[in-house]
Coordinates of C-alpha atoms in Angstrom, one line a residue:
Chain A
M1 CA -23.1 -2.1 -10.4
N2 CA -22.4 -2.1 -6.7
L3 CA -20.3 0.6 -4.9
L4 CA -16.9 -0.8 -5.0
K5 CA -17.2 -1.3 -8.8
L6 CA -18.5 2.0 -9.3
S7 CA -15.6 3.5 -6.8
W8 CA -13.0 1.4 -9.0
K9 CA -14.7 2.7 -12.2
N10 CA -14.2 6.1 -11.1
L11 CA -10.8 5.5 -10.5
I12 CA -10.0 4.3 -13.8
A13 CA -11.6 7.0 -15.4
D14 CA -9.0 9.5 -13.6
K15 CA -6.1 7.1 -14.4
W16 CA -3.4 9.3 -14.3
S17 CA -4.2 10.9 -10.9
T18 CA -5.0 7.5 -9.9
L19 CA -1.6 6.0 -11.0
L20 CA 0.5 8.9 -9.5
S21 CA -1.2 8.3 -5.9
L22 CA -0.8 4.8 -6.3
I23 CA 2.8 5.0 -7.1
L24 CA 3.6 7.3 -4.2
F25 CA 1.7 5.3 -1.7
A26 CA 3.7 2.4 -2.9
L27 CA 6.8 4.1 -2.6
G28 CA 6.5 4.8 1.1
V29 CA 4.9 1.4 1.8
G30 CA 7.8 0.0 0.0
L31 CA 10.6 2.0 1.5
I32 CA 9.4 1.5 5.2
S33 CA 8.9 -2.3 4.6
L34 CA 12.2 -2.3 3.3
I35 CA 13.8 -0.6 6.2
L36 CA 11.8 -3.0 8.5
L37 CA 12.8 -6.3 6.4
I38 CA 16.7 -5.2 6.6
N39 CA 16.8 -3.9 10.0
H40 CA 14.8 -6.9 11.1
Q41 CA 17.2 -9.4 9.3
V42 CA 20.3 -7.7 10.2
E43 CA 19.5 -7.5 13.8
D44 CA 18.3 -10.9 13.9
K45 CA 21.7 -12.2 12.7
F46 CA 24.0 -10.1 14.8
E47 CA 22.0 -11.2 18.0
K48 CA 22.4 -14.7 16.8
N49 CA 26.1 -14.5 16.1
L50 CA 26.7 -12.6 19.4
A51 CA 26.0 -15.8 21.0
G52 CA 26.7 -14.9 24.6
I53 CA 30.2 -14.2 24.0
D54 CA 30.9 -11.8 27.2
L55 CA 34.3 -10.1 25.7
V56 CA 36.4 -10.4 22.4
V57 CA 40.3 -9.7 23.1
G58 CA 42.3 -8.7 20.1
A59 CA 45.1 -6.2 19.1
K60 CA 45.1 -2.8 20.1
G61 CA 43.1 -0.8 17.7
S62 CA 39.0 -0.1 17.4
P63 CA 37.0 -2.3 19.5
L64 CA 34.4 -2.3 17.1
Q65 CA 36.3 -3.5 14.2
I66 CA 37.7 -6.3 16.6
I67 CA 34.0 -7.2 17.1
L68 CA 33.2 -7.2 13.4
C69 CA 36.3 -9.2 12.2
S70 CA 35.9 -11.7 15.1
I71 CA 32.2 -12.2 15.8
F72 CA 30.9 -11.4 12.1
H73 CA 34.0 -11.9 9.7
I74 CA 33.4 -8.6 8.0
D75 CA 36.0 -6.4 8.9
F76 CA 39.9 -7.2 9.0
P77 CA 41.8 -7.6 12.0
T78 CA 43.6 -5.1 14.1
G79 CA 46.5 -7.3 14.4
N80 CA 47.7 -10.2 16.4
I81 CA 48.3 -10.8 20.4
P82 CA 50.9 -13.2 22.0
L83 CA 49.1 -16.3 22.8
K84 CA 51.0 -16.3 25.6
Q85 CA 49.2 -13.3 27.0
A86 CA 46.1 -14.8 25.7
N87 CA 46.5 -18.1 27.7
G88 CA 47.3 -15.8 31.1
L89 CA 43.9 -14.2 30.9
K90 CA 42.0 -17.6 30.3
R91 CA 43.6 -18.3 33.8
H92 CA 42.0 -15.5 35.5
P93 CA 39.4 -16.6 38.2
L94 CA 36.7 -15.1 36.5
V95 CA 36.9 -16.3 33.3
E96 CA 35.0 -19.7 32.6
K97 CA 35.6 -20.3 29.1
A98 CA 37.9 -18.8 26.3
I99 CA 38.1 -19.6 22.4
D100 CA 41.2 -18.7 20.1
L101 CA 40.8 -17.6 17.0
S102 CA 43.8 -17.3 14.3
L103 CA 42.4 -15.3 10.9
G104 CA 44.7 -14.3 8.2
D105 CA 43.5 -16.4 5.0
S106 CA 40.9 -17.2 3.0
H107 CA 39.7 -19.3 0.1
K108 CA 37.9 -17.7 -3.0
G109 CA 36.1 -14.9 -0.5
Y110 CA 35.4 -17.5 2.4
R111 CA 37.6 -16.9 5.4
I112 CA 39.8 -19.7 6.8
V113 CA 39.3 -19.7 10.8
G114 CA 41.7 -21.4 13.1
T115 CA 40.1 -22.4 16.1
T116 CA 38.9 -25.1 18.4
P117 CA 35.7 -27.0 17.9
D118 CA 34.3 -25.0 20.8
Y119 CA 33.5 -22.3 18.3
V120 CA 30.8 -25.0 16.5
D121 CA 29.3 -25.6 19.9
L122 CA 29.3 -22.2 20.5
Y123 CA 26.6 -21.7 17.4
E124 CA 25.1 -24.8 17.9
G125 CA 26.4 -26.1 14.8
K126 CA 26.0 -29.8 13.6
I127 CA 28.2 -32.0 11.3
Q128 CA 26.3 -32.9 8.2
T129 CA 28.8 -35.1 6.5
G130 CA 32.3 -36.3 7.7
D131 CA 34.0 -35.1 10.8
L132 CA 35.4 -32.0 12.6
W133 CA 39.0 -31.1 12.0
K134 CA 41.2 -33.2 13.9
N135 CA 44.7 -32.6 12.5
T136 CA 47.0 -30.0 10.8
F137 CA 45.6 -29.1 7.4
D138 CA 42.0 -30.7 8.1
V139 CA 39.1 -28.2 7.3
T140 CA 35.6 -28.4 7.9
L141 CA 33.4 -26.3 5.7
G142 CA 30.3 -24.1 6.6
A143 CA 27.5 -25.2 4.8
T144 CA 27.1 -22.2 2.2
V145 CA 30.8 -22.6 1.5
A146 CA 30.4 -26.3 0.7
K147 CA 27.4 -25.3 -1.8
N148 CA 28.9 -22.3 -3.4
L149 CA 32.6 -23.9 -4.0
E150 CA 31.1 -27.2 -4.9
L151 CA 33.4 -28.9 -2.2
K152 CA 32.9 -32.5 -0.8
I153 CA 34.7 -34.6 1.6
G154 CA 38.4 -35.7 0.1
D155 CA 38.8 -32.3 -1.7
T156 CA 41.9 -30.4 -1.3
F157 CA 42.5 -26.5 -2.0
H158 CA 45.6 -24.1 -1.2
G159 CA 44.4 -21.0 0.8
S160 CA 45.2 -17.4 -0.1
H161 CA 46.9 -14.8 1.7
G162 CA 44.4 -12.3 3.1
Y163 CA 40.8 -11.9 2.3
A164 CA 40.9 -11.9 -1.5
D165 CA 41.7 -14.0 -4.2
G166 CA 45.3 -13.9 -5.5
M167 CA 47.9 -14.7 -3.3
E168 CA 47.4 -18.5 -3.0
H169 CA 49.8 -20.5 -0.8
D170 CA 50.6 -22.9 -3.0
D171 CA 54.0 -23.9 -1.8
M172 CA 52.4 -25.4 0.9
D173 CA 50.3 -28.7 1.6
P174 CA 46.9 -28.3 0.6
F175 CA 44.1 -27.8 3.3
K176 CA 42.1 -31.1 3.2
V177 CA 38.0 -31.3 3.4
T178 CA 37.1 -33.9 6.3
G179 CA 33.7 -32.7 7.1
I180 CA 31.0 -30.4 6.2
L181 CA 28.4 -28.4 8.8
S182 CA 24.6 -28.6 8.5
P183 CA 23.1 -25.0 7.4
N184 CA 22.5 -23.0 10.4
G185 CA 21.9 -19.4 9.5
S186 CA 24.7 -18.3 11.6
V187 CA 27.9 -17.0 10.8
L188 CA 29.2 -20.9 10.6
D189 CA 27.6 -21.1 7.4
Q190 CA 30.2 -18.7 5.8
L191 CA 33.3 -20.2 7.3
I192 CA 36.1 -22.6 6.8
F193 CA 37.5 -24.3 9.7
T194 CA 41.0 -25.8 11.0
N195 CA 42.8 -25.6 13.9
K196 CA 45.3 -22.7 14.6
E197 CA 48.3 -25.1 14.1
S198 CA 47.3 -25.2 10.3
V199 CA 47.1 -21.1 10.2
W200 CA 50.5 -20.9 11.9
A201 CA 52.1 -23.6 9.4
V202 CA 50.8 -21.9 6.0
H203 CA 52.4 -18.5 7.7
D204 CA 55.7 -20.0 8.7
G205 CA 56.5 -20.8 5.3
H206 CA 58.0 -23.8 3.5
G207 CA 60.5 -25.8 5.3
T208 CA 60.4 -24.2 8.5
N209 CA 59.5 -27.0 10.9
P210 CA 56.5 -25.8 13.2
D211 CA 58.1 -27.0 16.2
S212 CA 60.9 -24.9 15.6
I213 CA 59.0 -21.8 16.7
S214 CA 58.3 -21.7 20.9
I215 CA 54.7 -21.9 21.9
D216 CA 55.6 -19.0 23.5
D217 CA 56.1 -16.9 20.4
R218 CA 53.2 -18.1 18.8
E219 CA 50.4 -15.2 18.0
I220 CA 46.7 -15.9 17.4
T221 CA 44.5 -13.1 16.0
S222 CA 41.8 -12.8 18.8
M223 CA 40.0 -14.5 21.9
F224 CA 36.4 -14.8 23.0
L225 CA 35.8 -14.9 26.7
F226 CA 33.1 -16.1 28.7
F227 CA 32.8 -14.9 32.3
R228 CA 31.7 -16.8 35.5
N229 CA 29.7 -13.8 36.7
R230 CA 29.1 -9.9 35.8
M231 CA 32.2 -9.0 37.7
G232 CA 34.2 -10.1 34.8
N233 CA 32.6 -7.4 32.8
V234 CA 33.6 -4.8 35.3
Q235 CA 36.9 -5.9 35.9
L236 CA 38.5 -7.3 32.9
P237 CA 38.2 -5.1 29.9
R238 CA 39.6 -2.5 32.2
M239 CA 42.4 -4.4 33.4
I240 CA 43.0 -5.8 29.4
N241 CA 43.0 -2.1 28.2
E242 CA 45.3 -0.6 30.9
N243 CA 47.5 -3.5 31.4
T244 CA 48.4 -5.1 28.4
D245 CA 49.0 -4.4 24.9
M246 CA 45.6 -6.0 24.2
Q247 CA 42.4 -4.5 23.6
A248 CA 39.2 -5.6 25.1
A249 CA 36.0 -5.2 22.9
S250 CA 32.5 -5.8 24.6
P251 CA 30.0 -6.9 21.8
A252 CA 27.0 -5.6 23.8
F253 CA 28.7 -2.1 23.9
E254 CA 29.9 -2.0 20.5
M255 CA 26.8 -3.6 18.9
A256 CA 24.7 -0.9 20.8
R257 CA 27.1 1.6 19.6
L258 CA 26.9 0.4 15.7
Y259 CA 22.8 0.4 15.9
N260 CA 23.2 3.7 17.2
M261 CA 25.2 5.1 14.3
M262 CA 22.7 3.1 12.1
G263 CA 20.0 4.6 13.3
Q264 CA 20.7 7.9 12.1
G265 CA 20.8 6.7 8.6
E266 CA 17.7 4.7 9.5
N267 CA 15.8 7.5 11.0
L268 CA 16.6 9.8 7.9
L269 CA 15.0 7.1 5.5
R270 CA 12.3 6.6 7.9
L271 CA 11.5 10.4 7.6
L272 CA 12.0 10.2 3.8
A273 CA 9.2 7.4 3.9
L274 CA 7.1 9.3 6.0
I275 CA 7.6 12.4 3.9
I276 CA 6.4 10.3 0.7
M277 CA 3.2 9.1 2.7
I278 CA 2.6 12.5 3.5
V279 CA 2.8 13.6 0.3
S280 CA 0.8 10.4 -1.3
A281 CA -2.1 11.2 1.0
L282 CA -2.1 14.9 -0.2
S283 CA -2.2 13.4 -3.9
I284 CA -4.9 11.1 -3.1
F285 CA -6.7 13.8 -1.4
I286 CA -6.4 16.5 -4.0
S287 CA -7.1 14.0 -7.0
L288 CA -10.5 13.1 -5.4
Y289 CA -11.4 17.0 -4.5
K290 CA -10.5 18.0 -8.0
S291 CA -12.3 14.8 -9.5
L292 CA -15.5 15.7 -7.0
R293 CA -15.5 19.2 -8.3
S294 CA -16.0 18.2 -11.8
R295 CA -18.2 15.1 -10.6
K296 CA -20.8 17.1 -8.6
Y297 CA -23.5 16.9 -11.0
E298 CA -23.1 13.1 -11.1
L299 CA -23.3 12.9 -7.1
A300 CA -26.5 15.2 -7.2
L301 CA -27.8 13.0 -10.4
M302 CA -27.2 9.7 -8.0
R303 CA -28.8 11.6 -5.2
V304 CA -32.1 12.3 -7.6
S305 CA -31.9 8.5 -8.5
G306 CA -32.2 7.6 -4.8
A307 CA -28.8 7.6 -3.6
T308 CA -28.3 8.5 0.1
P309 CA -26.1 11.1 1.4
G310 CA -24.2 7.9 3.5
W311 CA -23.7 6.0 -0.1
L312 CA -21.8 8.7 -1.7
F313 CA -19.9 9.1 1.3
L314 CA -18.8 5.7 1.4
L315 CA -18.3 5.6 -2.5
I316 CA -15.5 8.3 -2.3
I317 CA -14.3 6.7 0.9
L318 CA -13.9 3.5 -0.9
E319 CA -11.9 5.3 -3.2
G320 CA -9.5 6.4 -0.9
L321 CA -9.2 2.9 0.6
I322 CA -8.9 1.4 -2.9
I323 CA -5.7 3.4 -3.7
A324 CA -4.5 2.7 -0.1
I325 CA -5.1 -1.1 -0.3
L326 CA -3.7 -1.3 -4.2
G327 CA -0.9 0.9 -2.9
Y328 CA -0.1 -1.1 0.3
C329 CA -0.2 -4.6 -2.0
I330 CA 2.1 -3.0 -4.8
G331 CA 4.6 -1.6 -2.0
M332 CA 5.0 -5.0 -0.4
L333 CA 5.8 -6.5 -3.6
L334 CA 8.3 -4.1 -4.4
S335 CA 10.1 -4.3 -1.0
H336 CA 10.2 -8.2 -1.0
V337 CA 11.1 -8.6 -4.4
G338 CA 13.6 -6.0 -3.8
M339 CA 15.0 -7.7 -0.8
Q340 CA 15.3 -10.8 -2.3
L341 CA 17.3 -9.1 -5.5
L342 CA 19.1 -7.1 -2.9
S343 CA 19.9 -10.5 -0.7
G344 CA 22.3 -11.9 -3.1
Y345 CA 24.3 -8.4 -3.0
L346 CA 24.0 -8.2 0.6
T347 CA 25.2 -11.7 1.2
E348 CA 28.1 -11.4 -1.2
E349 CA 28.9 -7.9 0.9
Y350 CA 28.3 -9.2 4.3
R351 CA 28.5 -12.8 4.1
Y352 CA 24.8 -13.4 5.8
E353 CA 21.9 -14.9 4.0
F354 CA 19.1 -12.4 3.5
T355 CA 15.6 -13.3 2.0
G356 CA 13.0 -11.5 0.8
G357 CA 10.4 -14.3 1.7
L358 CA 10.0 -13.1 5.2
F359 CA 7.1 -11.3 6.4
L360 CA 7.1 -9.2 10.1
K361 CA 4.3 -8.5 12.0
E362 CA 4.8 -4.6 11.8
E363 CA 4.1 -5.1 8.3
G364 CA 0.4 -6.1 9.5
Y365 CA 0.4 -3.0 11.8
M366 CA 1.4 -1.1 8.6
F367 CA -1.8 -2.3 6.3
L368 CA -3.7 -0.6 9.1
V369 CA -2.0 2.6 8.7
A370 CA -2.4 2.5 5.0
L371 CA -6.1 2.0 5.7
A372 CA -6.1 4.9 7.9
I373 CA -4.0 7.2 5.7
G374 CA -6.5 6.2 2.6
F375 CA -9.6 7.2 4.7
L376 CA -8.1 10.3 6.4
A377 CA -7.4 11.5 2.8
A378 CA -10.5 10.8 1.4
I379 CA -12.8 12.2 4.2
I380 CA -13.1 15.9 3.2
P381 CA -13.8 15.0 -0.3
A382 CA -16.3 12.1 1.2
I383 CA -18.1 14.8 3.5
M384 CA -18.1 17.4 0.8
A385 CA -20.3 14.5 -1.1
F386 CA -22.1 13.7 1.8
R387 CA -23.4 17.3 1.8
T388 CA -24.3 17.4 -1.7
N389 CA -27.7 19.6 -2.2
I390 CA -29.5 18.4 -5.1
S391 CA -31.6 21.5 -5.8
E392 CA -28.4 23.9 -5.6
T393 CA -26.3 21.9 -7.6
L394 CA -28.6 20.9 -10.4
S395 CA -30.1 24.6 -10.6
E396 CA -26.7 25.8 -11.5
G397 CA -26.2 24.0 -14.7
Chain B
M1 CA -51.9 10.7 -8.3
I2 CA -50.1 14.3 -7.7
E3 CA -51.7 16.8 -5.5
T4 CA -50.0 19.9 -4.1
K5 CA -51.7 22.5 -1.7
G6 CA -50.3 26.0 -1.0
L7 CA -47.0 25.6 -1.9
E8 CA -44.7 28.4 -1.1
H9 CA -41.0 29.4 -1.6
T10 CA -39.2 32.3 -0.3
Y11 CA -35.6 33.2 -1.7
D12 CA -32.8 34.6 0.0
G13 CA -35.5 35.4 3.0
N14 CA -37.9 37.9 1.1
N15 CA -38.5 37.1 -2.1
K16 CA -41.5 35.1 -1.7
I17 CA -43.1 33.1 -4.4
G18 CA -46.9 31.0 -4.0
F19 CA -47.4 28.3 -6.8
P20 CA -50.9 27.3 -7.9
D21 CA -52.2 24.1 -6.5
I22 CA -51.8 21.1 -9.2
R23 CA -54.0 18.1 -9.4
L24 CA -53.1 15.6 -11.9
E25 CA -54.6 11.9 -12.3
K26 CA -52.5 8.9 -13.0
G27 CA -51.2 9.5 -16.8
E28 CA -52.2 13.0 -17.5
K29 CA -50.1 15.2 -18.9
M30 CA -49.3 19.0 -18.4
L31 CA -46.9 21.9 -19.4
L32 CA -45.9 24.1 -16.7
L33 CA -44.8 27.6 -18.5
G34 CA -43.1 30.4 -17.3
L35 CA -40.3 32.9 -18.2
S36 CA -37.0 32.3 -16.4
G37 CA -37.0 33.5 -12.8
S38 CA -40.6 32.6 -12.3
G39 CA -39.8 30.1 -10.0
K40 CA -40.6 27.3 -12.5
T41 CA -37.5 25.2 -11.5
T42 CA -38.1 25.5 -8.1
L43 CA -41.5 24.2 -8.4
L44 CA -39.9 21.3 -10.6
H45 CA -37.4 20.7 -7.7
L46 CA -40.2 20.7 -5.0
L47 CA -42.6 18.3 -7.0
G48 CA -39.4 16.0 -7.7
G49 CA -38.7 15.8 -3.7
L50 CA -35.4 17.6 -4.5
M51 CA -36.0 20.0 -1.9
K52 CA -38.0 20.4 0.9
P53 CA -41.4 22.8 0.6
Q54 CA -41.4 25.4 3.1
K55 CA -44.9 25.9 3.2
G56 CA -47.5 23.7 1.9
N57 CA -47.6 20.0 0.9
I58 CA -47.0 17.7 -2.0
S59 CA -48.7 14.3 -2.3
I60 CA -47.3 11.8 -4.7
A61 CA -49.2 8.2 -5.2
G62 CA -51.0 8.9 -1.7
T63 CA -47.9 9.5 0.3
D64 CA -47.1 13.0 1.6
I65 CA -43.3 13.6 0.6
S66 CA -43.1 17.1 2.5
G67 CA -43.5 14.7 5.8
L68 CA -41.0 11.9 4.8
G69 CA -37.6 11.8 6.6
S70 CA -34.7 12.9 4.2
S71 CA -33.4 9.2 3.5
A72 CA -37.0 8.0 3.0
L73 CA -37.6 11.0 0.7
D74 CA -34.6 9.5 -1.2
K75 CA -35.6 6.0 -1.8
F76 CA -39.2 7.7 -2.5
R77 CA -37.7 9.8 -5.0
G78 CA -35.7 7.0 -6.9
K79 CA -38.9 4.6 -7.0
H80 CA -41.4 7.1 -8.1
V81 CA -40.3 10.3 -9.7
G82 CA -38.2 10.0 -13.0
I83 CA -36.9 13.5 -13.9
I84 CA -35.2 14.8 -17.1
F85 CA -33.4 17.4 -16.5
Q86 CA -32.3 20.3 -19.0
R87 CA -28.6 19.8 -19.5
P88 CA -28.2 15.8 -19.4
H89 CA -25.5 14.6 -17.1
F90 CA -24.4 11.2 -16.7
V91 CA -22.1 9.2 -14.2
S92 CA -19.0 9.8 -16.8
S93 CA -17.2 6.7 -15.7
L94 CA -19.8 4.4 -16.8
S95 CA -21.3 3.4 -19.7
V96 CA -24.8 3.8 -21.0
M97 CA -26.0 0.7 -19.9
E98 CA -24.0 0.8 -16.5
N99 CA -25.7 4.2 -15.8
L100 CA -29.1 3.0 -15.8
L101 CA -28.3 -0.2 -14.2
L102 CA -26.8 2.2 -11.6
T103 CA -30.1 4.1 -11.7
Q104 CA -32.3 0.8 -10.8
K105 CA -29.9 0.0 -7.9
L106 CA -29.7 3.1 -6.4
A107 CA -33.6 3.3 -6.4
G108 CA -33.5 -0.2 -4.6
N109 CA -35.2 -2.2 -7.4
S110 CA -33.0 -5.6 -8.7
T111 CA -31.1 -4.4 -11.7
N112 CA -32.3 -5.9 -15.2
S113 CA -30.2 -5.2 -18.2
S114 CA -32.9 -6.4 -20.7
E115 CA -35.7 -4.5 -19.4
I116 CA -32.9 -1.7 -20.0
K117 CA -32.4 -3.3 -23.4
S118 CA -36.1 -2.9 -24.5
I119 CA -36.5 0.8 -23.2
L120 CA -33.4 1.6 -25.3
E121 CA -34.6 0.1 -28.3
K122 CA -37.9 2.0 -28.1
L123 CA -36.1 5.1 -27.7
N124 CA -34.0 4.2 -30.8
I125 CA -30.5 4.2 -28.9
A126 CA -29.9 0.5 -28.1
H127 CA -27.0 0.7 -30.3
K128 CA -25.2 3.1 -27.9
A129 CA -25.8 0.7 -24.8
N130 CA -22.4 0.0 -24.4
S131 CA -20.9 3.5 -25.3
S132 CA -19.6 6.1 -23.0
T133 CA -21.9 8.8 -22.0
R134 CA -19.3 11.2 -23.3
N135 CA -19.3 10.2 -26.9
L136 CA -23.0 10.8 -27.6
S137 CA -24.6 13.6 -29.2
Q138 CA -27.0 15.9 -27.5
G139 CA -30.0 14.2 -29.0
E140 CA -28.7 10.9 -27.7
Q141 CA -27.9 12.6 -24.7
Q142 CA -31.4 13.4 -24.3
R143 CA -32.8 9.9 -25.1
V144 CA -30.6 8.4 -22.8
A145 CA -32.0 11.2 -20.2
I146 CA -35.4 10.0 -20.6
A147 CA -34.5 6.1 -20.5
R148 CA -33.0 6.8 -17.2
A149 CA -36.1 8.4 -16.0
L150 CA -38.1 5.5 -17.2
V151 CA -36.0 2.5 -15.6
N152 CA -37.6 2.6 -12.5
K153 CA -41.2 2.6 -14.0
P154 CA -41.8 6.2 -12.1
D155 CA -45.3 7.3 -11.4
I156 CA -44.4 10.6 -12.3
I157 CA -42.3 12.1 -15.1
L158 CA -40.9 15.4 -14.6
A159 CA -39.0 17.0 -17.4
D160 CA -36.9 20.3 -16.7
E161 CA -36.8 22.4 -20.3
P162 CA -36.0 18.8 -22.3
T163 CA -36.5 21.0 -25.7
S164 CA -34.4 24.1 -25.1
A165 CA -31.3 23.1 -26.9
L166 CA -33.1 21.1 -29.6
D167 CA -34.1 22.1 -33.2
D168 CA -37.6 21.8 -34.3
H169 CA -37.4 18.4 -35.6
N170 CA -35.1 17.0 -32.5
T171 CA -37.9 18.9 -30.1
N172 CA -40.9 16.7 -31.9
E173 CA -39.3 13.8 -31.4
V174 CA -38.5 14.1 -27.8
V175 CA -41.8 15.1 -26.8
D176 CA -43.3 12.5 -28.9
L177 CA -41.1 10.2 -26.9
L178 CA -41.8 11.6 -23.8
E179 CA -45.8 11.2 -24.4
Q180 CA -45.7 7.9 -25.8
Q181 CA -43.4 6.6 -22.8
A182 CA -45.3 8.2 -20.2
E183 CA -48.5 6.7 -21.9
A184 CA -47.0 3.2 -21.6
Y185 CA -46.0 3.6 -18.2
N186 CA -49.4 4.9 -17.3
A187 CA -47.0 8.1 -15.4
T188 CA -48.2 11.3 -14.9
L189 CA -46.1 13.8 -17.1
I190 CA -45.1 17.5 -16.3
I191 CA -43.0 19.3 -18.4
V192 CA -41.5 22.5 -17.4
T193 CA -40.8 24.7 -19.9
H194 CA -40.5 28.6 -21.6
D195 CA -40.6 26.8 -25.0
T196 CA -44.0 28.0 -26.8
R197 CA -43.5 25.4 -29.5
L198 CA -44.8 23.0 -27.0
K199 CA -48.0 25.0 -26.3
E200 CA -50.3 23.6 -28.8
R201 CA -49.7 20.0 -27.7
F202 CA -50.6 20.3 -24.2
P203 CA -54.3 21.1 -23.5
K204 CA -53.4 21.3 -19.7
R205 CA -51.2 24.3 -18.9
I206 CA -50.4 26.1 -15.6
E207 CA -48.5 29.4 -16.0
L208 CA -46.4 30.7 -13.5

């Protein structure tokens, strides 16, 4: 009958109080851990997908929307920009490189992006089988797209107009799969790539000769710009926004704004988690305090049998720590299983893969915090146990 | 075996009680009689090392316990003194057996469940070894309390009003058991009581 076993038996003997404390503790820990997990993974994916893009140019509208749509493929385009104007920007001396994007179609929920192979290079994408797209109506699939739609080289399909299923361009030539990319955890996994001529061809409609439209009248959805130096970030956004019909959106600035907005909700959740943790500490304290009052004869008796005050102190502290450790473990289990379950939904909603199998070092720090909370909640009852006056207690009854 | 000299205790700063000196050899039995308020519980707590004497000395098995530090006193008490209280209390989350194992452990002895079983058998309560202490009758609780006082083979057994809640039949049985076990362990037995039923059984008596 050692100390740990006795602490455990005492907790079990008061199972409803113990359960309440445990549930509260686990909820607090689970909530904090879940916030950390989502935050970490979202920011990680976001950072990865920013890929050093200095500026995104799109049609006039919300710059955040342009970023979300062009880089993350979450939101809808603000409109189109004339290719002629876009090409004009590419010739600016501060621009080192540019990537065009033509959006507007999808296949079974996966967006079709008309662009150049530079886009794949940007995210360090590698071809797994087949080749990158070359001709009009050739497509290369992201790894997740290929897996989930069970498409392979040589398969054909019709794109749908917009981003939902339904309006298929079935009067057009079908897309033909020529290559599949290796999974790499970036936005590439979720996209279908082709050249921008394919997107134009689909939208020109049946029977139109693509050559009949002058290149000067063509439009693209947006364009990524990479600058030679920081002067580009100073000069170009202003120039674009003031002198053209286009809108410049800085990924760094817009993401900072987005984090800031998300931060408000996140702070609220953190506050909630903090309150739950405090209530849980209070619950541990109250249940220990209460049980100590009814157990004071037991404590005095253990003293009679030879227990030192320090032993009783440890006994009560251990009860607090056991709840903290168990609560932490249950909380972590809840958050990681919860994250895994949530990842299906998040993947569908945001086109990013999330996992519950990730463990953060912050969660390690949380373990230390959990131990500290268990200790603090138990310290007053433990001091009371330490101070048990055998003679007085036993004389009372 | 146990010897006290000039014990005095002052309650709340003015109510002073002096206790008669006690000297008992190994295996001797004595009754400590007194009305409530006579200080007999205080004397028992002093003898058991549950409180320190304000004045005077107590020596048990050759050790002057009034000179021991508090944790040394805790260990000494666990090893050498067995106390049976008026109302038995146990660690309620533990079974009878676990309570007794804990008592061995706290005294710093190695735990020995077969020894505990044989004590419980002698006290006719072995069948309750794995019961929760909450499910015992009063007589059974008193037996387990006696078992607890015995598990560490004490040199001295102190019993505080062990029979006050019992009827004549149970009183005789409990006192028989106490006497037998004290003899079996060759321990000094001191029973504190105001129960006059015990008077004729113990020739050696101190009245407070």
